[in-house]
mmCIF file of C-alpha atoms in Angstrom:
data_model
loop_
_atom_site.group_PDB
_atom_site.id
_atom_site.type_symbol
_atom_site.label_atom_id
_atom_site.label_comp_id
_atom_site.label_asym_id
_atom_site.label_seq_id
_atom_site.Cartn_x
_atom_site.Cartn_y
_atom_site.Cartn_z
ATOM 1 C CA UNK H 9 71.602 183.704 39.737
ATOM 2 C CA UNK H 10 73.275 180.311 38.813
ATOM 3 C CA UNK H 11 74.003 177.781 41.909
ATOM 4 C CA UNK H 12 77.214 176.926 42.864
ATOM 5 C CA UNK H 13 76.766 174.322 44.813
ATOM 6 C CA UNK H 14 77.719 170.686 43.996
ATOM 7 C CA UNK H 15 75.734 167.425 45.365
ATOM 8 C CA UNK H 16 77.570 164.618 46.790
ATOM 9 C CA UNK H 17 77.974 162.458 43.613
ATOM 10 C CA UNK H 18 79.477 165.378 42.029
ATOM 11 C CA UNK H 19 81.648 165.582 44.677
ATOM 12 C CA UNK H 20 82.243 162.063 44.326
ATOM 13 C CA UNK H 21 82.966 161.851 41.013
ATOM 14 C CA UNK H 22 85.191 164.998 41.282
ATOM 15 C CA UNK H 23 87.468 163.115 43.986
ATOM 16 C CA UNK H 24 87.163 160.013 41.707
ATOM 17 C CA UNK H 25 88.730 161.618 38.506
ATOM 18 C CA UNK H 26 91.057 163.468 40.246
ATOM 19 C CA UNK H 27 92.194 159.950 41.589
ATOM 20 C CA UNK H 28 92.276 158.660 38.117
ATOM 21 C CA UNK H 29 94.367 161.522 36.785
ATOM 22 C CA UNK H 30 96.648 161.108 39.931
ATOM 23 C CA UNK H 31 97.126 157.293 38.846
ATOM 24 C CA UNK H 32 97.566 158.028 35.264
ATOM 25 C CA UNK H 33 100.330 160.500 35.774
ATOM 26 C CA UNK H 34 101.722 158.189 38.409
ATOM 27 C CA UNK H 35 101.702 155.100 36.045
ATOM 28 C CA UNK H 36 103.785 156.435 33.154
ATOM 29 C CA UNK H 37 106.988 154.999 31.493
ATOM 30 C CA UNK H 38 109.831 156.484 33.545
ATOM 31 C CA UNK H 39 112.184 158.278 31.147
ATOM 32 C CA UNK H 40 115.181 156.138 30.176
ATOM 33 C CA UNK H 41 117.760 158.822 32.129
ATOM 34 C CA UNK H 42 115.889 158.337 35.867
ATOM 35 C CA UNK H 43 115.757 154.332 35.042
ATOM 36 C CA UNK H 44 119.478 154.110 34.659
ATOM 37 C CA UNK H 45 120.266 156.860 37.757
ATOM 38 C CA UNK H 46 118.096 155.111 39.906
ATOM 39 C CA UNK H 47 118.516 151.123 38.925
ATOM 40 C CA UNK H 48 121.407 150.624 37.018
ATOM 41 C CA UNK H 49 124.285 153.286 38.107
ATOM 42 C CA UNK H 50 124.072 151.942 41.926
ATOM 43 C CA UNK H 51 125.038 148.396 41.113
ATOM 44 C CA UNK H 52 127.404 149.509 38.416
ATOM 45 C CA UNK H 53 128.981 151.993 41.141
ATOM 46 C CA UNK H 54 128.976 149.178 43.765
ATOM 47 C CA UNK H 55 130.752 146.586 41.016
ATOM 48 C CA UNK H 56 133.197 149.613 40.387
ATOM 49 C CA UNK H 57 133.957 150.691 44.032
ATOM 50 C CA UNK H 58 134.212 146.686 44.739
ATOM 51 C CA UNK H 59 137.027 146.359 41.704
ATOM 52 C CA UNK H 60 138.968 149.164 42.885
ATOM 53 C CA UNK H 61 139.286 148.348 46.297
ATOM 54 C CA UNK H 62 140.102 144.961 45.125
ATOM 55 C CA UNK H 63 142.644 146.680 42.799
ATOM 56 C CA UNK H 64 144.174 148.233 45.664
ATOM 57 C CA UNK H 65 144.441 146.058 47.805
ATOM 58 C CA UNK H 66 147.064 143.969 45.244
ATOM 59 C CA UNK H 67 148.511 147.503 43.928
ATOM 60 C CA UNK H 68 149.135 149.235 46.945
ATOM 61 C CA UNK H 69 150.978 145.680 48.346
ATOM 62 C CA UNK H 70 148.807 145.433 51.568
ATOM 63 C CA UNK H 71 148.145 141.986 49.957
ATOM 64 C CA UNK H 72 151.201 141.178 48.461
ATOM 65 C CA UNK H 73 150.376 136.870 48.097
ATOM 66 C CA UNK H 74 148.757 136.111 45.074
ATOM 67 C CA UNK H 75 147.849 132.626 46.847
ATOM 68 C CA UNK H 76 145.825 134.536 49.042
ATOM 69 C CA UNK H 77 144.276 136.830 47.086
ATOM 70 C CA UNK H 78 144.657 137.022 43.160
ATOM 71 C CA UNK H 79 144.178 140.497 40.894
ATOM 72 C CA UNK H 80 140.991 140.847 39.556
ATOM 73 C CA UNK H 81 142.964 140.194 36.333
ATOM 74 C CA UNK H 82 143.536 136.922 37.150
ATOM 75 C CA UNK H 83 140.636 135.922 37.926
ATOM 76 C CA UNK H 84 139.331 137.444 34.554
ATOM 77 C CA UNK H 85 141.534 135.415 33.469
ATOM 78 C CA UNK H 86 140.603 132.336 34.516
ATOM 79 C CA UNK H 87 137.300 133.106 33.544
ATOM 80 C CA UNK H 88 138.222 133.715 29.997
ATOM 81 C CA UNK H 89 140.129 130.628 29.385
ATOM 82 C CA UNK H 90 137.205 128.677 30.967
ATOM 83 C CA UNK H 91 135.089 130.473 28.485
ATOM 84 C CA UNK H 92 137.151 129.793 25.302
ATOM 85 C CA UNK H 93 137.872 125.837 26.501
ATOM 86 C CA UNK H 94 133.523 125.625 26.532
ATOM 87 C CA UNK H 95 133.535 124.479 30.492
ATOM 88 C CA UNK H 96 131.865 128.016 31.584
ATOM 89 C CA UNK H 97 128.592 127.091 30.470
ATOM 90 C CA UNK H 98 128.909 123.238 31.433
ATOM 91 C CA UNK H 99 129.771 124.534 35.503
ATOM 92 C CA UNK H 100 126.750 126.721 35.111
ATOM 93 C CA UNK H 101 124.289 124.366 33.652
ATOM 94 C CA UNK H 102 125.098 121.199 35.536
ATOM 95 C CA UNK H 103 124.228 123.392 39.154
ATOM 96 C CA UNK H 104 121.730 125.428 37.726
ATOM 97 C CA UNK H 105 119.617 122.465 36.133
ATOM 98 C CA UNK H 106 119.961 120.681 39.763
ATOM 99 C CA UNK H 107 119.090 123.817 41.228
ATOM 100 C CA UNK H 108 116.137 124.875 39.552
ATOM 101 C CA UNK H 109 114.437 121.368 39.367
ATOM 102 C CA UNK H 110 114.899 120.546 42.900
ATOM 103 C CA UNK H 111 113.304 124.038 43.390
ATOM 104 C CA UNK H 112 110.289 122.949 41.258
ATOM 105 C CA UNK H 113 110.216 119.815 43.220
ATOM 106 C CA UNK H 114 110.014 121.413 46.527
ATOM 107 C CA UNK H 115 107.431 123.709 45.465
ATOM 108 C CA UNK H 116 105.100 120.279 44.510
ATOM 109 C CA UNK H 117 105.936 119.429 48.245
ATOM 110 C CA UNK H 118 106.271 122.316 50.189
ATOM 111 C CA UNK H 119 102.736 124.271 49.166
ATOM 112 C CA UNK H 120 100.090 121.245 49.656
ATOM 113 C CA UNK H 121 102.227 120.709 52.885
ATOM 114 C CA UNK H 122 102.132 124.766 53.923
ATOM 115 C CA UNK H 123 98.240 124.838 53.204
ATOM 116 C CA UNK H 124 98.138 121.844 55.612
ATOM 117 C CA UNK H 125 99.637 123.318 57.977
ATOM 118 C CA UNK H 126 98.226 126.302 57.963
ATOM 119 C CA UNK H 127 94.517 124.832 57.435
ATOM 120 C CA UNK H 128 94.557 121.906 60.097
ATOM 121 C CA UNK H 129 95.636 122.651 63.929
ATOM 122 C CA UNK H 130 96.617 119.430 64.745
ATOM 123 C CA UNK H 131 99.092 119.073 61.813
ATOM 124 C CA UNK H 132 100.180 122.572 62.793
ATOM 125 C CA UNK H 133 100.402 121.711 66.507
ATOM 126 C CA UNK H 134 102.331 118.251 65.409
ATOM 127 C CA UNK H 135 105.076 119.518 62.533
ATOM 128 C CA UNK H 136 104.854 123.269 62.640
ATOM 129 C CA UNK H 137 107.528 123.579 65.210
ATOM 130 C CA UNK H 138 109.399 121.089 63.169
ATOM 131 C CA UNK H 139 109.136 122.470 60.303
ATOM 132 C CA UNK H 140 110.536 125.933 62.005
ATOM 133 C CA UNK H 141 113.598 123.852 63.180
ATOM 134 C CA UNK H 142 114.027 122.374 59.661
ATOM 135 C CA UNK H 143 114.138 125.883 58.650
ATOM 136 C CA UNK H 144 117.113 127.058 60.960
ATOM 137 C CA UNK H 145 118.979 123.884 60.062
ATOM 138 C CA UNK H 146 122.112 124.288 57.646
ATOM 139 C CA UNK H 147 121.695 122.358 55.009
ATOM 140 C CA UNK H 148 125.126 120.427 55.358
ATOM 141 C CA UNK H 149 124.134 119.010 57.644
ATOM 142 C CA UNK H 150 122.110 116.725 55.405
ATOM 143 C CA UNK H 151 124.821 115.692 52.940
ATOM 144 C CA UNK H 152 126.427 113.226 55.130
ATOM 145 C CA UNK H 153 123.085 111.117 55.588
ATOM 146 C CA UNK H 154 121.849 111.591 52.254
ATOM 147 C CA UNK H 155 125.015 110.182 50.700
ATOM 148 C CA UNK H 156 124.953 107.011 53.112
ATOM 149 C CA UNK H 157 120.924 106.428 52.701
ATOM 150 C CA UNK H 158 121.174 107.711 48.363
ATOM 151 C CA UNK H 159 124.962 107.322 47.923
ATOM 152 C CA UNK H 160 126.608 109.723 45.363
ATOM 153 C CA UNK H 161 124.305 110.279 42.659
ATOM 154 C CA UNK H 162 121.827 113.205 41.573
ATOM 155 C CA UNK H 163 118.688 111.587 44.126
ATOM 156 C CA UNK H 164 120.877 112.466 46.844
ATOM 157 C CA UNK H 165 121.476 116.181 45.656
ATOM 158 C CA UNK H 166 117.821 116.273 45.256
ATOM 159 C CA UNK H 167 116.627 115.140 48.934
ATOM 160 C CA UNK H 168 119.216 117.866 50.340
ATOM 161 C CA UNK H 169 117.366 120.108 48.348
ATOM 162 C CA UNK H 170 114.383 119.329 49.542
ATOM 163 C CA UNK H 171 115.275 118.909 53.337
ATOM 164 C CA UNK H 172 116.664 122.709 52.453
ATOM 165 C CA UNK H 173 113.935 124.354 50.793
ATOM 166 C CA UNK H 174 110.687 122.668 51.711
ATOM 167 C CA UNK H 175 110.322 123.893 55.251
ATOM 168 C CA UNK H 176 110.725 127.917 53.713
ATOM 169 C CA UNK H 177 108.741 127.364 51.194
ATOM 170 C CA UNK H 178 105.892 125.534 53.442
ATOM 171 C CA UNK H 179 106.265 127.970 56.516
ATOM 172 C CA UNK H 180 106.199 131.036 53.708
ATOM 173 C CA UNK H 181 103.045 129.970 52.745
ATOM 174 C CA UNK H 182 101.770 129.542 56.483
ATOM 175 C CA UNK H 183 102.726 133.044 56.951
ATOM 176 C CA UNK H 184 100.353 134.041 54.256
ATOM 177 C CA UNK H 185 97.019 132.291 54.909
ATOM 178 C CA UNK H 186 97.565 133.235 58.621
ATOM 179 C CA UNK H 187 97.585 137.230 56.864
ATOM 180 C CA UNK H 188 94.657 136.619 55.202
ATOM 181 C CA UNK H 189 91.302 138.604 56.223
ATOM 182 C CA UNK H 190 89.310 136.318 58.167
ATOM 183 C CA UNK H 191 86.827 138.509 55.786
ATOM 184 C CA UNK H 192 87.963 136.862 52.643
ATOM 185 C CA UNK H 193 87.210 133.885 53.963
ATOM 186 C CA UNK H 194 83.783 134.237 55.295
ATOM 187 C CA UNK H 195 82.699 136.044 51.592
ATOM 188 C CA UNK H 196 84.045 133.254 50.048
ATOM 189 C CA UNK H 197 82.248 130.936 51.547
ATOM 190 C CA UNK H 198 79.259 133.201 50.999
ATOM 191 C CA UNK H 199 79.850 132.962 47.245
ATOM 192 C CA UNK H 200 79.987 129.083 47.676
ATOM 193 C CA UNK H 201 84.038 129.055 47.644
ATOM 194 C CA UNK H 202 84.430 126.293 50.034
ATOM 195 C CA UNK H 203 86.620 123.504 50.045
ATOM 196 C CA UNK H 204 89.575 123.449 47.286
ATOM 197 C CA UNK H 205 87.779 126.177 45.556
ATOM 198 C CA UNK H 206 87.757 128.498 47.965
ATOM 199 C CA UNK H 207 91.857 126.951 49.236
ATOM 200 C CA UNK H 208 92.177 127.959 44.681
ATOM 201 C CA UNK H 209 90.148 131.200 44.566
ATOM 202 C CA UNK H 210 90.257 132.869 47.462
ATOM 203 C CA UNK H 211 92.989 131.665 50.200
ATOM 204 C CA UNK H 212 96.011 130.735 47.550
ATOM 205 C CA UNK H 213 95.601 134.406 45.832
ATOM 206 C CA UNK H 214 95.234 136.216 49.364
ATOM 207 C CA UNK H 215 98.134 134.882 50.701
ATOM 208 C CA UNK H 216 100.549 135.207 47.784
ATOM 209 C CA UNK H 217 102.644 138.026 49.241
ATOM 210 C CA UNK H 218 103.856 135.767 51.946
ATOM 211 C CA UNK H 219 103.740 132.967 49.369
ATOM 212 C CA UNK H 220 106.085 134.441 47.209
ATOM 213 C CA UNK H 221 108.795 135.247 49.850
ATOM 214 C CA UNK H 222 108.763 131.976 51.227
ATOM 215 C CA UNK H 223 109.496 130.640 47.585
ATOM 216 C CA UNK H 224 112.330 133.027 47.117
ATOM 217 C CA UNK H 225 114.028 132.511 50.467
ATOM 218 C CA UNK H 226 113.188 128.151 49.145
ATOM 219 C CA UNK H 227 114.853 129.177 46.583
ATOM 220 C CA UNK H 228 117.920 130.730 48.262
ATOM 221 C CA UNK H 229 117.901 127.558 50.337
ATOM 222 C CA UNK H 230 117.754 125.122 47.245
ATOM 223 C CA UNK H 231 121.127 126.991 46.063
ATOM 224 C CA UNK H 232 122.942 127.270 49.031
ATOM 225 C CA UNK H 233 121.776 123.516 49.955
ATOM 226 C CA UNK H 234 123.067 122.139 46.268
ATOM 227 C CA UNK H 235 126.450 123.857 46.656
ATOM 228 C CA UNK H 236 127.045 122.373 50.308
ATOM 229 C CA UNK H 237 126.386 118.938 48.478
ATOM 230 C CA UNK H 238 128.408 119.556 45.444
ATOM 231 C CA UNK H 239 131.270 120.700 47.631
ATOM 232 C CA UNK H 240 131.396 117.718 49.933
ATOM 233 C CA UNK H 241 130.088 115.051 47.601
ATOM 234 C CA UNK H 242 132.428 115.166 44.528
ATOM 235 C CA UNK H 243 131.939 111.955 42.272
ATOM 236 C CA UNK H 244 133.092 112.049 38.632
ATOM 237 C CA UNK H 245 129.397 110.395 37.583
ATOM 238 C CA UNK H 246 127.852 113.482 39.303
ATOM 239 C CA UNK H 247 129.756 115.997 37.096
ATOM 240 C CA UNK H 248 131.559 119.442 37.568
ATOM 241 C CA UNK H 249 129.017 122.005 39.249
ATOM 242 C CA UNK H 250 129.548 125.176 40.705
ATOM 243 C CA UNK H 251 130.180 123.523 44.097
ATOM 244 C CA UNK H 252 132.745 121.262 42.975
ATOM 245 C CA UNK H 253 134.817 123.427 40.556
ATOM 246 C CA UNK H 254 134.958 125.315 44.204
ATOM 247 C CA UNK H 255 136.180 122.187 46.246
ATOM 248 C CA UNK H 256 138.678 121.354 42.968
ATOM 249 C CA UNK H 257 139.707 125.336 43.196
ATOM 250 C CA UNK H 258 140.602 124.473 46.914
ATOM 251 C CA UNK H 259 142.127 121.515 46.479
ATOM 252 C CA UNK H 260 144.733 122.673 43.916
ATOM 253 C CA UNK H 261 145.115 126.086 46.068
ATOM 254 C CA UNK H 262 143.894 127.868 42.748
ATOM 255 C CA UNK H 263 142.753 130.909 44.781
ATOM 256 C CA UNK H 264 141.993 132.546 41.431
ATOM 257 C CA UNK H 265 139.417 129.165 40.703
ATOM 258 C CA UNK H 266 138.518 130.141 43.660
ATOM 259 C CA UNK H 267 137.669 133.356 43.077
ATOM 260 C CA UNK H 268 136.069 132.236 40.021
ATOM 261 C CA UNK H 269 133.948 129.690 41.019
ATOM 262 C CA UNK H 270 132.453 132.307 43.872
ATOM 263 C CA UNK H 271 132.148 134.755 41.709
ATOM 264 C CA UNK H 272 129.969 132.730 39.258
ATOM 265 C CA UNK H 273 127.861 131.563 42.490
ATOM 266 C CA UNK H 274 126.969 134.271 43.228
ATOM 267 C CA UNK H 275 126.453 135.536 39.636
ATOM 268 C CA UNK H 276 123.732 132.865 39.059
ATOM 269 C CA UNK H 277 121.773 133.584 42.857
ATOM 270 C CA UNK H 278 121.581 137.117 41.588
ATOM 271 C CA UNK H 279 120.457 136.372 38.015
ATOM 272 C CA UNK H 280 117.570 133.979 39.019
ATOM 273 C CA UNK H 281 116.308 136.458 41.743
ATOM 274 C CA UNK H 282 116.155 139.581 38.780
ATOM 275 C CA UNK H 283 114.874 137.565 36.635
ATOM 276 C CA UNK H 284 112.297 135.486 38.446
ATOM 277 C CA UNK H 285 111.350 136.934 41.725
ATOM 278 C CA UNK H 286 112.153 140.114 41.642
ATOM 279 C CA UNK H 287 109.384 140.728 38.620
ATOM 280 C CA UNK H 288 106.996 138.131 40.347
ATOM 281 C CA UNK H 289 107.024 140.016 43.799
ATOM 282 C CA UNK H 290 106.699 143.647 41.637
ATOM 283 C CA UNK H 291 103.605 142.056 40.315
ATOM 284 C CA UNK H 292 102.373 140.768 43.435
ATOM 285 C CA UNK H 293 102.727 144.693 44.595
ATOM 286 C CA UNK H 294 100.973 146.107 41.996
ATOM 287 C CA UNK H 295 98.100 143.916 41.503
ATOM 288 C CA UNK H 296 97.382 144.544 45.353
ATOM 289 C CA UNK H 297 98.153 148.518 44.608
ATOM 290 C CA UNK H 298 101.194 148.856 47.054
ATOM 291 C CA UNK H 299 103.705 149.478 43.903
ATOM 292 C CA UNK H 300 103.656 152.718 41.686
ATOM 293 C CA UNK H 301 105.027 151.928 38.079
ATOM 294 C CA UNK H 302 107.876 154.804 37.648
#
């Protein structure tokens, strides 16, 4: 009579392809109709519920003062004609160009200074609280001495970038390398990572979940830190941003400019974040197996 029983590294292989067959079914394309219920009817139905309300609001007369709030068909409006006169694309381009290379600069600063930090204890002991303080900080609150050291030009849109996003992206970073298994470390060194190749191979990749948030919230400080300095430091040699078609909306009591300039605001945070971060922290996920393609 045949045995039935199995040995361990049956056993083991047994849990192992069942493991494999649980990932392969796990990792396959989603079908087209549970990609558009799940990711792209909510924000549609959010955008729709948002318009209507807005609708009603005008329609219904409970705001009955188009100076205080315009129809969503003005505002199209407005965003048409600035469209067809070519000025759309200059508003966005001028901010985000500012935007994103301030952002790159930052990063240059803000992740040598973050593995500093993190690495030495009497830099952390000296600027770490600083650096925290930085962080909670509104960023207008550097346009006033930036214009009087810079005066009004693009270096001083830069440094209140900087003073904005340097400190998230820096304390974002300290918050990862203070995750990271003190056993990483000690095989690393084991393997002869020490030094800037084990800070390359083994501390920068370790800590790149916390990494990666403190660039995105850098990021959402290097936008909201540009617009605070586009609003109050308006200079014809500087250009028409986001941030001043905003302070020109307000000063003309355009409340459909208005409208328009938030809308696009908020239009380009939300692009950059689905288009940059929101793949690069999926990534991050699944190369540490904590996201499930489907």
């Amino acid at each position: 009579m045949a045995s039935t029983e199995t040995t361990p590294a049956q056993d083991a292989g047994s849990v192992e392809a069942g493991l494999d067959a649980l990932e392969t079914a796990a990792t396959g394309r989603a079908p087209f109709r549970k990609t558009f219920v799940d990711k792209v009817l909510p924000p549609v139905t959010a955008i729709a519920v948002v318009l209507v309300v807005w609708q009603g609001l005008i329609s219904f007369k409970i705001v009955d003062d188009p100076s205080k709030l315009p129809s969503p068909a003005d505002v199209w409006h407005v965003l048409r004609q600035s469209w067809l006169e070519g000025t759309l694309l200059d508003y966005i381009w001028t901010s985000v160009s500012r935007g994103l290379l301030g952002f790159c600069l930052a990063l240059l600063i803000g992740t040598p200074l973050g593995l500093l930090v993190a690495r030495v204890k009497f830099v952390r002991a000296a600027i770490g609280p600083i650096l925290s303080g930085l962080q909670s900080l509104p960023s207008v609150a550097w346009v006033p001495p930036a214009v009087i050291w810079l005066g009004l030009n693009n270096s001083m849109m830069y440094a209140v970038i900087l003073l904005g996003a340097v400190p998230s992206i820096a304390n974002g970073l300290v918050s990862g390398v203070d995750q990271v298994p003190p056993l990483f470390l000690r095989a690393g060194r084991t393997m002869g990572a020490t030094g800037l190749k084990g800070t390359w191979h083994i501390t920068l990749p370790a800590a790149l979940p916390g990494y990666v948030a403190g660039m995105k919230q850098g990021w959402a400080f290097s936008w909201r830190s540009l617009m605070a300095a586009e609003i109050i430091a308006s200079f014809p040699d500087l250009g028409v941003g986001l941030g001043q078609l905003l302070e020109n909306a307000r000063t003309a009591s355009d409340m459909a400019m208005v409208f328009e300039a938030i809308l696009l605001i908020l239009f380009v945070g939300i692009a950059i974040d689905l288009i940059v971060f929101s793949p690069l922290e999926r990534w991050v996920l699944r190369s540490r197996g904590l996201l499930v393609r489907g």
